[in-house]
Structure formats: structure tokens, C-alpha cells
């Protein structure tokens, strides 16, 4: 009788949870705190994905009637997503401070100067939420920093350069729900299997294309961009570039991560320092893009990750994407 051969597993099934544990096991001194925080991001974003899918049915589209700290109207789902993240992260021992786009002040959860090593988590709970009413892609963006126990207060602990991030990621609630993560050694992508309720690893060590003739910017603002950006757009249009802009940073950056190109949000007359927030939009995206082989600048010679923040809600101009395409933009700005 023939002896059955051992089964071959061409491609092992790896969930986000098992991936996090595997990464943790590489660091013998790890306390497990970061893994618990990432697992909180996993469960929170599954809950937000579920609410997003049911938004029209539960009548939670539209505005909540309040304005956030940026003076922008909060969508009902912005508020729901923010609460989900605050409640989930609030239960994790390893979180010292959380800061959200939706809250003017950071929330101090645990601040024992002699306590365990803990982390700060900054997030935009539902970026691009004005796209929700039209079924457009929206996302959650997050950045994780070490809590500085010697810091005088929460702001002092939070105001660290992007280079200090220990992990960053986003979740895109699109035609599928994808979780893109870096813990500083490359970028991995997981897709939520809605039937199983788990994020499954689908791409490991993502490398973005070095070049692609595509730019992503709100060209309606073109006449109020600094001249260098206008010169770049003239050059790109004369050289056969395509324009792709959704108006949802997570969706636009996700496309660029896989297809290449450059995403920009320049200074405008309305937003002279740029519109996007440094600490929970630009920094996590810049870390992901650099980890995938791309570049991320705020201005010529100014890498986003090197900007010293002075305010947790500070805004910045953003130029990020394929290395060659970012170089083309920057070369027109000087
Ligand atoms: P939000 O955090 O209030 O949702 O705003 C951020 C969004 C980004 O997702 C997107 O890149 C940008 O605003 C779009 O702005 P505009 O409509 O000015 O092009
Ligand atoms: Mg946002």
C-alpha cells in the first residue's frame, strides 16, 4: 500500500493576530504591550467596518451637529468610530495616552511615572468621512509612540518626531477592508475575511513602484498652490501623466502604495500650512511609504518624519509616494 506523503502547505494561513505574536517573539524583552495595542486596533477597526457597512441602514450618515477642534463638522460615524477606539484602547494596560483628531485634548489613561513601559496612540478615527454619504472609501489612520515617563505632561510626551514611531498603519474600508501595518521592518497587508472575522495576511514586505506617471492632488485648488506646484503640474501634464484623486487620503495613498505615483496636499490660500494633520495623518503615512521604499516630504529638504511637532493637531503640506515621482515634484519647488 502506498504511504501517503506529508501534506505540503504552499502558502501558510497567517492572521494579523498570529503575525503580531510572531513579530513579538523576535524581541525577548518585549512585554506584549504593543501586541495588545495592535490587537485593540484590529478589533476596533472590525467594529468600525461593520458600522460603516450598515451606516445607511442605521441612519448614521450625515453630520452629528457638532464641530471638531479643526472647526470641521463631525459626521455621525466620526463620533462612533472615535468612541469605539477610545473604549477599546482604554481597556489596554499598555496605553498611557491617546490623542484623536476628534478630541481637542489628549486623553491620559495611565500616567504612573514608575509604572510599566507604556505607549501613546494617536489616530484619525474616520478619515475622509465626507465620502461616506456616497459610498466612497474611508479609513482609520494610527501612529504609536513610546510614552516618555519623564515628560512633564501629555503634550510633552506626545510631541515626538515621526522617526520615533514604533508602529503605524491604516485601515481602508473600501470594497474590502484592508489593514496595512508597519512595525518598522517593512509593510504588510491583511484583508478582513468577513465570514471568519479575522484579518488574513495577503502581502508581506510590500515594495512600492519606484516610478509611475500618476499624480493625486485636489486640482480645484491649483490657482492657490505655491508656484512650484503649478510648474510641476504643467510639467506632468506635458509628459503624459494621469490624475487620480478620490479625496480620501487613505484610499488615495493605498492606490499609490500599490500602483505608484505621488500624492500631494500642498499649502493653499485656505490652508496656508497644508490641510493634513502631521501627527496622525502625515507621520503614519510617511512611515509606511518610506518602509515600502518611497519618499515623504513636507517641503524641499524637509522629510515629514523629521518635523518636530509643536502641537498635536498641527498641519503640514504633504508630498509622498514613489521615490522618483516625489523627486520630480520637489525639483519643481526650488
Ligand atoms: P478629514 O480628516 O476631515 O476627513 O480630512 C482629511 C481629508 C483627507 O482624507 C483627504 O486627503 C483630504 O481631506 C481631502 O481634502 P479636499 O477635499 O480639500 O481635497
Ligand atoms: Mg482626517
CSV table of C-alpha atoms and ligand atoms in Angstrom, one decimal:
chain,number,residue,atom,x,y,z
A,1,UNK,CA,0.0,0.0,0.0
A,2,UNK,CA,1.3,3.4,-0.9
A,3,UNK,CA,2.4,5.5,2.0
A,4,UNK,CA,0.6,8.9,1.9
A,5,UNK,CA,3.1,11.7,1.5
A,6,UNK,CA,3.2,14.5,4.0
A,7,UNK,CA,0.9,17.4,3.0
A,8,UNK,CA,2.6,20.4,1.5
A,9,UNK,CA,1.5,23.8,2.6
A,10,UNK,CA,2.4,26.1,-0.3
A,11,UNK,CA,1.1,29.2,1.5
A,12,UNK,CA,0.5,29.1,5.2
A,13,UNK,CA,-2.5,30.9,6.5
A,14,UNK,CA,-1.4,33.8,8.7
A,15,UNK,CA,-3.8,36.1,10.6
A,16,UNK,CA,-2.9,39.6,11.9
A,17,UNK,CA,-3.0,38.2,15.4
A,18,UNK,CA,-0.5,35.4,14.7
A,19,UNK,CA,1.7,37.8,12.7
A,20,UNK,CA,1.8,40.2,15.7
A,21,UNK,CA,2.7,37.4,18.1
A,22,UNK,CA,5.4,36.1,15.7
A,23,UNK,CA,6.9,39.6,15.4
A,24,UNK,CA,6.8,39.9,19.2
A,25,UNK,CA,8.6,36.6,19.7
A,26,UNK,CA,11.7,38.1,17.9
A,27,UNK,CA,12.2,40.5,20.8
A,28,UNK,CA,12.9,38.5,24.0
A,29,UNK,CA,12.4,41.7,26.2
A,30,UNK,CA,9.0,42.5,24.7
A,31,UNK,CA,6.3,42.9,27.4
A,32,UNK,CA,3.5,42.2,25.0
A,33,UNK,CA,2.0,45.7,25.4
A,34,UNK,CA,2.5,46.6,21.8
A,35,UNK,CA,0.8,43.4,20.7
A,36,UNK,CA,-2.2,44.1,22.9
A,37,UNK,CA,-2.5,47.6,21.4
A,38,UNK,CA,-2.4,46.3,17.8
A,39,UNK,CA,-5.0,43.7,18.8
A,40,UNK,CA,-7.1,46.6,20.0
A,41,UNK,CA,-6.7,48.3,16.6
A,42,UNK,CA,-7.7,45.0,15.0
A,43,UNK,CA,-11.0,44.6,17.0
A,44,UNK,CA,-11.8,48.4,16.8
A,45,UNK,CA,-11.4,48.5,13.1
A,46,UNK,CA,-13.6,45.4,12.6
A,47,UNK,CA,-16.3,47.2,14.6
A,48,UNK,CA,-15.9,50.4,12.6
A,49,UNK,CA,-16.0,48.4,9.4
A,50,UNK,CA,-19.3,46.8,10.5
A,51,UNK,CA,-20.8,50.1,11.4
A,52,UNK,CA,-19.6,51.6,8.1
A,53,UNK,CA,-21.3,48.9,6.1
A,54,UNK,CA,-24.5,49.4,8.0
A,55,UNK,CA,-24.4,53.2,8.1
A,56,UNK,CA,-27.2,53.8,5.7
A,57,UNK,CA,-29.4,51.1,7.3
A,58,UNK,CA,-28.8,52.5,10.8
A,59,UNK,CA,-29.3,56.1,9.6
A,60,UNK,CA,-25.9,57.3,10.9
A,61,UNK,CA,-24.8,59.1,7.8
A,62,UNK,CA,-24.5,62.8,7.7
A,63,UNK,CA,-23.3,65.3,10.3
A,64,UNK,CA,-23.6,64.9,14.0
A,65,UNK,CA,-24.3,68.6,14.6
A,66,UNK,CA,-21.1,69.4,16.3
A,67,UNK,CA,-17.7,70.7,15.1
A,68,UNK,CA,-14.4,69.1,15.9
A,69,UNK,CA,-11.3,71.0,17.1
A,70,UNK,CA,-10.4,71.9,13.5
A,71,UNK,CA,-13.8,73.7,13.1
A,72,UNK,CA,-15.0,71.0,10.8
A,73,UNK,CA,-18.4,69.3,11.0
A,74,UNK,CA,-18.2,65.9,12.6
A,75,UNK,CA,-20.0,63.1,10.8
A,76,UNK,CA,-22.1,60.8,13.0
A,77,UNK,CA,-19.8,57.9,12.1
A,78,UNK,CA,-16.7,60.0,13.1
A,79,UNK,CA,-18.1,60.2,16.6
A,80,UNK,CA,-19.0,56.5,16.6
A,81,UNK,CA,-15.6,55.4,15.3
A,82,UNK,CA,-13.8,57.7,17.9
A,83,UNK,CA,-15.8,56.2,20.8
A,84,UNK,CA,-15.0,52.6,19.6
A,85,UNK,CA,-11.3,53.4,19.5
A,86,UNK,CA,-11.3,55.2,22.9
A,87,UNK,CA,-13.2,52.4,24.6
A,88,UNK,CA,-11.1,49.6,23.1
A,89,UNK,CA,-7.7,51.3,23.7
A,90,UNK,CA,-8.9,52.4,27.1
A,91,UNK,CA,-9.0,48.8,28.2
A,92,UNK,CA,-5.4,48.1,27.3
A,93,UNK,CA,-3.0,48.4,30.2
A,94,UNK,CA,-0.1,49.3,27.8
A,95,UNK,CA,-1.7,52.6,26.7
A,96,UNK,CA,-0.7,55.7,28.6
A,97,UNK,CA,-2.2,58.4,26.4
A,98,UNK,CA,-4.5,58.6,23.4
A,99,UNK,CA,-4.9,61.5,21.1
A,100,UNK,CA,-7.6,61.8,18.4
A,101,UNK,CA,-8.4,64.1,15.5
A,102,UNK,CA,-11.8,64.4,17.2
A,103,UNK,CA,-10.7,65.4,20.6
A,104,UNK,CA,-9.0,68.8,21.3
A,105,UNK,CA,-7.0,67.5,24.3
A,106,UNK,CA,-5.2,64.1,24.6
A,107,UNK,CA,-6.8,61.6,27.0
A,108,UNK,CA,-4.5,60.4,29.8
A,109,UNK,CA,-5.4,56.9,30.7
A,110,UNK,CA,-2.4,55.8,32.8
A,111,UNK,CA,0.4,58.0,33.8
A,112,UNK,CA,2.3,56.3,36.7
A,113,UNK,CA,5.9,57.6,36.4
A,114,UNK,CA,7.2,54.4,37.9
A,115,UNK,CA,4.8,52.1,36.1
A,116,UNK,CA,5.2,49.7,33.2
A,117,UNK,CA,6.6,50.8,29.9
A,118,UNK,CA,3.6,52.2,28.0
A,119,UNK,CA,2.7,53.7,24.7
A,120,UNK,CA,0.9,56.7,23.2
A,121,UNK,CA,-1.6,56.1,20.4
A,122,UNK,CA,-2.7,58.8,18.0
A,123,UNK,CA,-5.4,58.3,15.5
A,124,UNK,CA,-7.8,59.8,12.9
A,125,UNK,CA,-10.8,57.5,13.6
A,126,UNK,CA,-12.5,58.0,10.2
A,127,UNK,CA,-10.5,59.9,7.7
A,128,UNK,CA,-12.3,61.2,4.6
A,129,UNK,CA,-15.7,60.7,6.2
A,130,UNK,CA,-17.4,63.2,3.9
A,131,UNK,CA,-17.1,60.4,1.3
A,132,UNK,CA,-19.4,58.1,3.4
A,133,UNK,CA,-22.7,59.6,2.1
A,134,UNK,CA,-21.7,58.5,-1.5
A,135,UNK,CA,-20.3,55.0,-0.5
A,136,UNK,CA,-16.7,56.2,-1.0
A,137,UNK,CA,-13.6,54.6,0.7
A,138,UNK,CA,-12.8,55.9,4.1
A,139,UNK,CA,-10.2,54.9,6.6
A,140,UNK,CA,-8.7,54.8,10.1
A,141,UNK,CA,-5.1,56.0,10.5
A,142,UNK,CA,-2.9,55.4,13.6
A,143,UNK,CA,0.5,56.1,15.0
A,144,UNK,CA,2.1,54.5,18.0
A,145,UNK,CA,4.9,56.2,20.1
A,146,UNK,CA,6.6,55.3,23.3
A,147,UNK,CA,5.3,57.1,26.3
A,148,UNK,CA,8.0,59.2,27.9
A,149,UNK,CA,7.6,58.7,31.6
A,150,UNK,CA,9.9,61.8,32.3
A,151,UNK,CA,7.6,64.0,30.3
A,152,UNK,CA,6.0,66.9,32.2
A,153,UNK,CA,2.6,66.4,30.7
A,154,UNK,CA,0.7,64.6,27.9
A,155,UNK,CA,1.6,67.1,25.2
A,156,UNK,CA,5.3,66.8,26.2
A,157,UNK,CA,5.2,63.1,25.8
A,158,UNK,CA,3.3,63.2,22.5
A,159,UNK,CA,5.3,65.8,20.7
A,160,UNK,CA,7.8,63.4,19.2
A,161,UNK,CA,9.1,63.4,15.6
A,162,UNK,CA,7.7,60.8,13.2
A,163,UNK,CA,11.0,59.0,13.3
A,164,UNK,CA,10.2,57.9,16.8
A,165,UNK,CA,7.1,56.0,15.8
A,166,UNK,CA,7.3,52.3,16.8
A,167,UNK,CA,4.3,51.3,14.6
A,168,UNK,CA,2.0,52.9,12.2
A,169,UNK,CA,-0.8,51.8,10.0
A,170,UNK,CA,-4.2,52.4,8.4
A,171,UNK,CA,-7.4,50.5,7.7
A,172,UNK,CA,-9.2,51.2,4.4
A,173,UNK,CA,-12.9,50.5,4.5
A,174,UNK,CA,-13.4,50.0,0.8
A,175,UNK,CA,-14.7,47.2,-1.4
A,176,UNK,CA,-12.9,45.1,1.1
A,177,UNK,CA,-11.5,46.1,4.5
A,178,UNK,CA,-7.7,46.1,4.4
A,179,UNK,CA,-5.2,46.6,7.3
A,180,UNK,CA,-1.8,48.0,6.3
A,181,UNK,CA,0.8,47.9,9.1
A,182,UNK,CA,4.5,48.6,9.8
A,183,UNK,CA,6.3,48.0,13.0
A,184,UNK,CA,9.5,49.3,11.4
A,185,UNK,CA,10.6,46.3,9.4
A,186,UNK,CA,8.6,46.6,6.2
A,187,UNK,CA,5.0,46.9,5.4
A,188,UNK,CA,2.4,44.1,5.5
A,189,UNK,CA,-1.2,44.0,4.3
A,190,UNK,CA,-4.1,42.0,5.7
A,191,UNK,CA,-7.6,41.6,4.3
A,192,UNK,CA,-10.6,41.1,6.6
A,193,UNK,CA,-12.4,37.9,5.9
A,194,UNK,CA,-15.9,38.8,6.8
A,195,UNK,CA,-17.0,35.2,7.1
A,196,UNK,CA,-14.3,34.3,9.5
A,197,UNK,CA,-14.0,37.7,11.3
A,198,UNK,CA,-10.2,37.7,11.0
A,199,UNK,CA,-7.6,39.8,9.1
A,200,UNK,CA,-5.6,37.5,6.8
A,201,UNK,CA,-2.1,38.3,5.6
A,202,UNK,CA,-2.1,38.7,1.9
A,203,UNK,CA,1.0,40.8,1.1
A,204,UNK,CA,4.3,40.6,3.1
A,205,UNK,CA,7.2,43.1,2.7
A,206,UNK,CA,5.4,45.4,0.2
A,207,UNK,CA,7.7,47.4,-2.1
A,208,UNK,CA,6.1,50.2,-3.9
A,209,UNK,CA,6.9,51.0,-7.6
A,210,UNK,CA,9.8,53.5,-7.9
A,211,UNK,CA,8.0,55.4,-10.6
A,212,UNK,CA,4.6,55.8,-12.2
A,213,UNK,CA,3.2,58.6,-14.3
A,214,UNK,CA,0.3,59.5,-11.9
A,215,UNK,CA,-0.4,62.3,-9.5
A,216,UNK,CA,-3.1,62.7,-6.9
A,217,UNK,CA,-4.0,66.2,-5.8
A,218,UNK,CA,-7.1,68.4,-5.4
A,219,UNK,CA,-6.5,70.3,-8.7
A,220,UNK,CA,-9.5,72.5,-7.9
A,221,UNK,CA,-7.2,74.4,-5.6
A,222,UNK,CA,-4.5,74.7,-8.3
A,223,UNK,CA,-4.6,78.5,-8.5
A,224,UNK,CA,-3.9,78.9,-4.8
A,225,UNK,CA,-0.9,76.4,-4.8
A,226,UNK,CA,2.6,77.9,-4.5
A,227,UNK,CA,4.0,78.5,-8.0
A,228,UNK,CA,6.3,75.5,-7.8
A,229,UNK,CA,3.4,73.1,-7.6
A,230,UNK,CA,1.8,74.8,-10.6
A,231,UNK,CA,5.1,74.4,-12.6
A,232,UNK,CA,5.1,70.7,-11.6
A,233,UNK,CA,1.5,70.2,-12.8
A,234,UNK,CA,2.4,71.9,-16.2
A,235,UNK,CA,5.4,69.6,-16.5
A,236,UNK,CA,3.4,66.4,-15.5
A,237,UNK,CA,0.6,67.2,-17.9
A,238,UNK,CA,3.1,67.8,-20.7
A,239,UNK,CA,4.6,64.5,-20.0
A,240,UNK,CA,1.6,62.2,-20.2
A,241,UNK,CA,0.8,61.9,-16.5
A,242,UNK,CA,-2.7,60.7,-15.3
A,243,UNK,CA,-4.6,62.4,-12.5
A,244,UNK,CA,-6.3,60.2,-9.8
A,245,UNK,CA,-7.9,61.8,-6.8
A,246,UNK,CA,-10.6,60.4,-4.5
A,247,UNK,CA,-10.4,63.0,-1.8
A,248,UNK,CA,-9.9,60.4,0.9
A,249,UNK,CA,-6.3,60.2,2.0
A,250,UNK,CA,-6.3,56.5,3.0
A,251,UNK,CA,-7.8,55.5,-0.4
A,252,UNK,CA,-5.5,57.7,-2.4
A,253,UNK,CA,-2.4,56.6,-0.6
A,254,UNK,CA,-3.4,53.0,-0.7
A,255,UNK,CA,-3.6,53.2,-4.5
A,256,UNK,CA,-0.2,54.8,-4.7
A,257,UNK,CA,1.3,52.2,-2.4
A,258,UNK,CA,0.4,49.5,-4.9
A,259,UNK,CA,0.3,51.3,-8.3
A,260,UNK,CA,2.9,54.1,-7.7
A,261,UNK,CA,2.7,57.8,-8.3
A,262,UNK,CA,2.7,60.8,-6.0
A,263,UNK,CA,0.1,62.1,-3.5
A,264,UNK,CA,0.2,65.8,-2.6
A,265,UNK,CA,-1.7,68.2,-0.4
A,266,UNK,CA,0.1,71.5,-0.9
A,267,UNK,CA,-0.4,74.7,1.1
A,268,UNK,CA,-3.4,76.6,-0.2
A,269,UNK,CA,-4.9,80.1,0.4
A,270,UNK,CA,-7.5,78.5,2.7
A,271,UNK,CA,-4.9,76.2,4.4
A,272,UNK,CA,-1.6,78.0,4.2
A,273,UNK,CA,0.2,75.3,6.2
A,274,UNK,CA,-1.5,72.5,4.3
A,275,UNK,CA,-4.7,70.7,5.4
A,276,UNK,CA,-3.5,67.4,6.6
A,277,UNK,CA,-2.5,66.7,10.3
A,278,UNK,CA,1.1,65.9,10.9
A,279,UNK,CA,0.9,63.5,13.9
A,280,UNK,CA,-2.0,61.2,12.9
A,281,UNK,CA,-2.2,61.6,9.2
A,282,UNK,CA,1.1,62.6,7.6
A,283,UNK,CA,3.5,60.8,10.0
A,284,UNK,CA,2.0,57.3,9.9
A,285,UNK,CA,1.5,57.5,6.1
A,286,UNK,CA,5.1,58.7,5.7
A,287,UNK,CA,6.5,55.8,7.8
A,288,UNK,CA,4.5,53.3,5.7
A,289,UNK,CA,5.6,54.9,2.4
A,290,UNK,CA,9.3,55.0,3.5
A,291,UNK,CA,9.2,51.4,4.8
A,292,UNK,CA,7.8,50.4,1.3
A,293,UNK,CA,10.7,52.2,-0.4
A,294,UNK,CA,9.0,55.5,-1.2
A,295,UNK,CA,9.7,59.1,0.0
A,296,UNK,CA,7.6,61.6,2.0
A,297,UNK,CA,8.4,65.3,2.2
A,298,UNK,CA,6.7,68.4,3.7
A,299,UNK,CA,8.8,70.7,1.6
A,300,UNK,CA,12.1,70.5,-0.3
A,301,UNK,CA,14.8,69.2,2.1
A,302,UNK,CA,12.2,68.6,4.8
A,303,UNK,CA,11.4,65.0,5.4
A,304,UNK,CA,7.9,64.6,7.1
A,305,UNK,CA,9.3,62.2,9.7
A,306,UNK,CA,11.9,64.8,10.8
A,307,UNK,CA,9.5,67.6,11.5
A,308,UNK,CA,9.5,68.5,15.2
A,309,UNK,CA,5.8,68.8,16.2
A,310,UNK,CA,4.8,71.7,18.3
A,311,UNK,CA,1.1,70.9,18.5
A,312,UNK,CA,-0.7,67.6,18.4
A,313,UNK,CA,-3.2,68.9,15.8
A,314,UNK,CA,-0.6,70.8,13.7
A,315,UNK,CA,-1.0,70.7,9.9
A,316,UNK,CA,1.6,70.1,7.2
A,317,UNK,CA,2.0,70.1,3.5
A,318,UNK,CA,2.4,66.5,2.1
A,319,UNK,CA,4.3,65.1,-0.9
A,320,UNK,CA,4.6,61.4,-0.7
A,321,UNK,CA,4.8,58.3,-2.9
A,322,UNK,CA,7.2,56.7,-5.4
A,323,UNK,CA,10.7,57.9,-4.9
A,324,UNK,CA,11.2,59.2,-8.5
A,325,UNK,CA,7.8,60.9,-8.5
A,326,UNK,CA,8.4,62.7,-5.2
A,327,UNK,CA,11.8,63.9,-6.6
A,328,UNK,CA,10.0,65.3,-9.7
A,329,UNK,CA,7.7,67.4,-7.6
A,330,UNK,CA,10.4,68.6,-5.2
A,331,UNK,CA,12.7,69.6,-8.1
A,332,UNK,CA,10.0,72.0,-9.3
A,333,UNK,CA,9.6,73.6,-5.9
A,334,UNK,CA,13.0,75.2,-5.6
B,1,LIG,P1,-10.8,64.7,7.3
B,1,LIG,O1,-9.7,64.2,8.3
B,1,LIG,O2,-11.6,65.9,7.9
B,1,LIG,O3,-11.6,63.6,6.7
B,1,LIG,O4,-10.0,65.5,6.1
B,1,LIG,C1,-8.9,64.8,5.5
B,1,LIG,C2,-9.2,64.5,4.1
B,1,LIG,C3,-8.2,63.5,3.5
B,1,LIG,O5,-8.7,62.2,3.6
B,1,LIG,C4,-8.2,64.0,2.1
B,1,LIG,O6,-6.9,63.7,1.5
B,1,LIG,C5,-8.4,65.5,2.2
B,1,LIG,O7,-9.1,65.7,3.4
B,1,LIG,C6,-9.3,66.0,1.1
B,1,LIG,O8,-9.4,67.3,1.1
B,1,LIG,P2,-10.0,68.2,0.0
B,1,LIG,O9,-11.5,67.9,-0.1
B,1,LIG,O10,-9.7,69.6,0.3
B,1,LIG,O11,-9.3,67.8,-1.3
B,2,LIG,MG1,-8.5,63.1,8.6
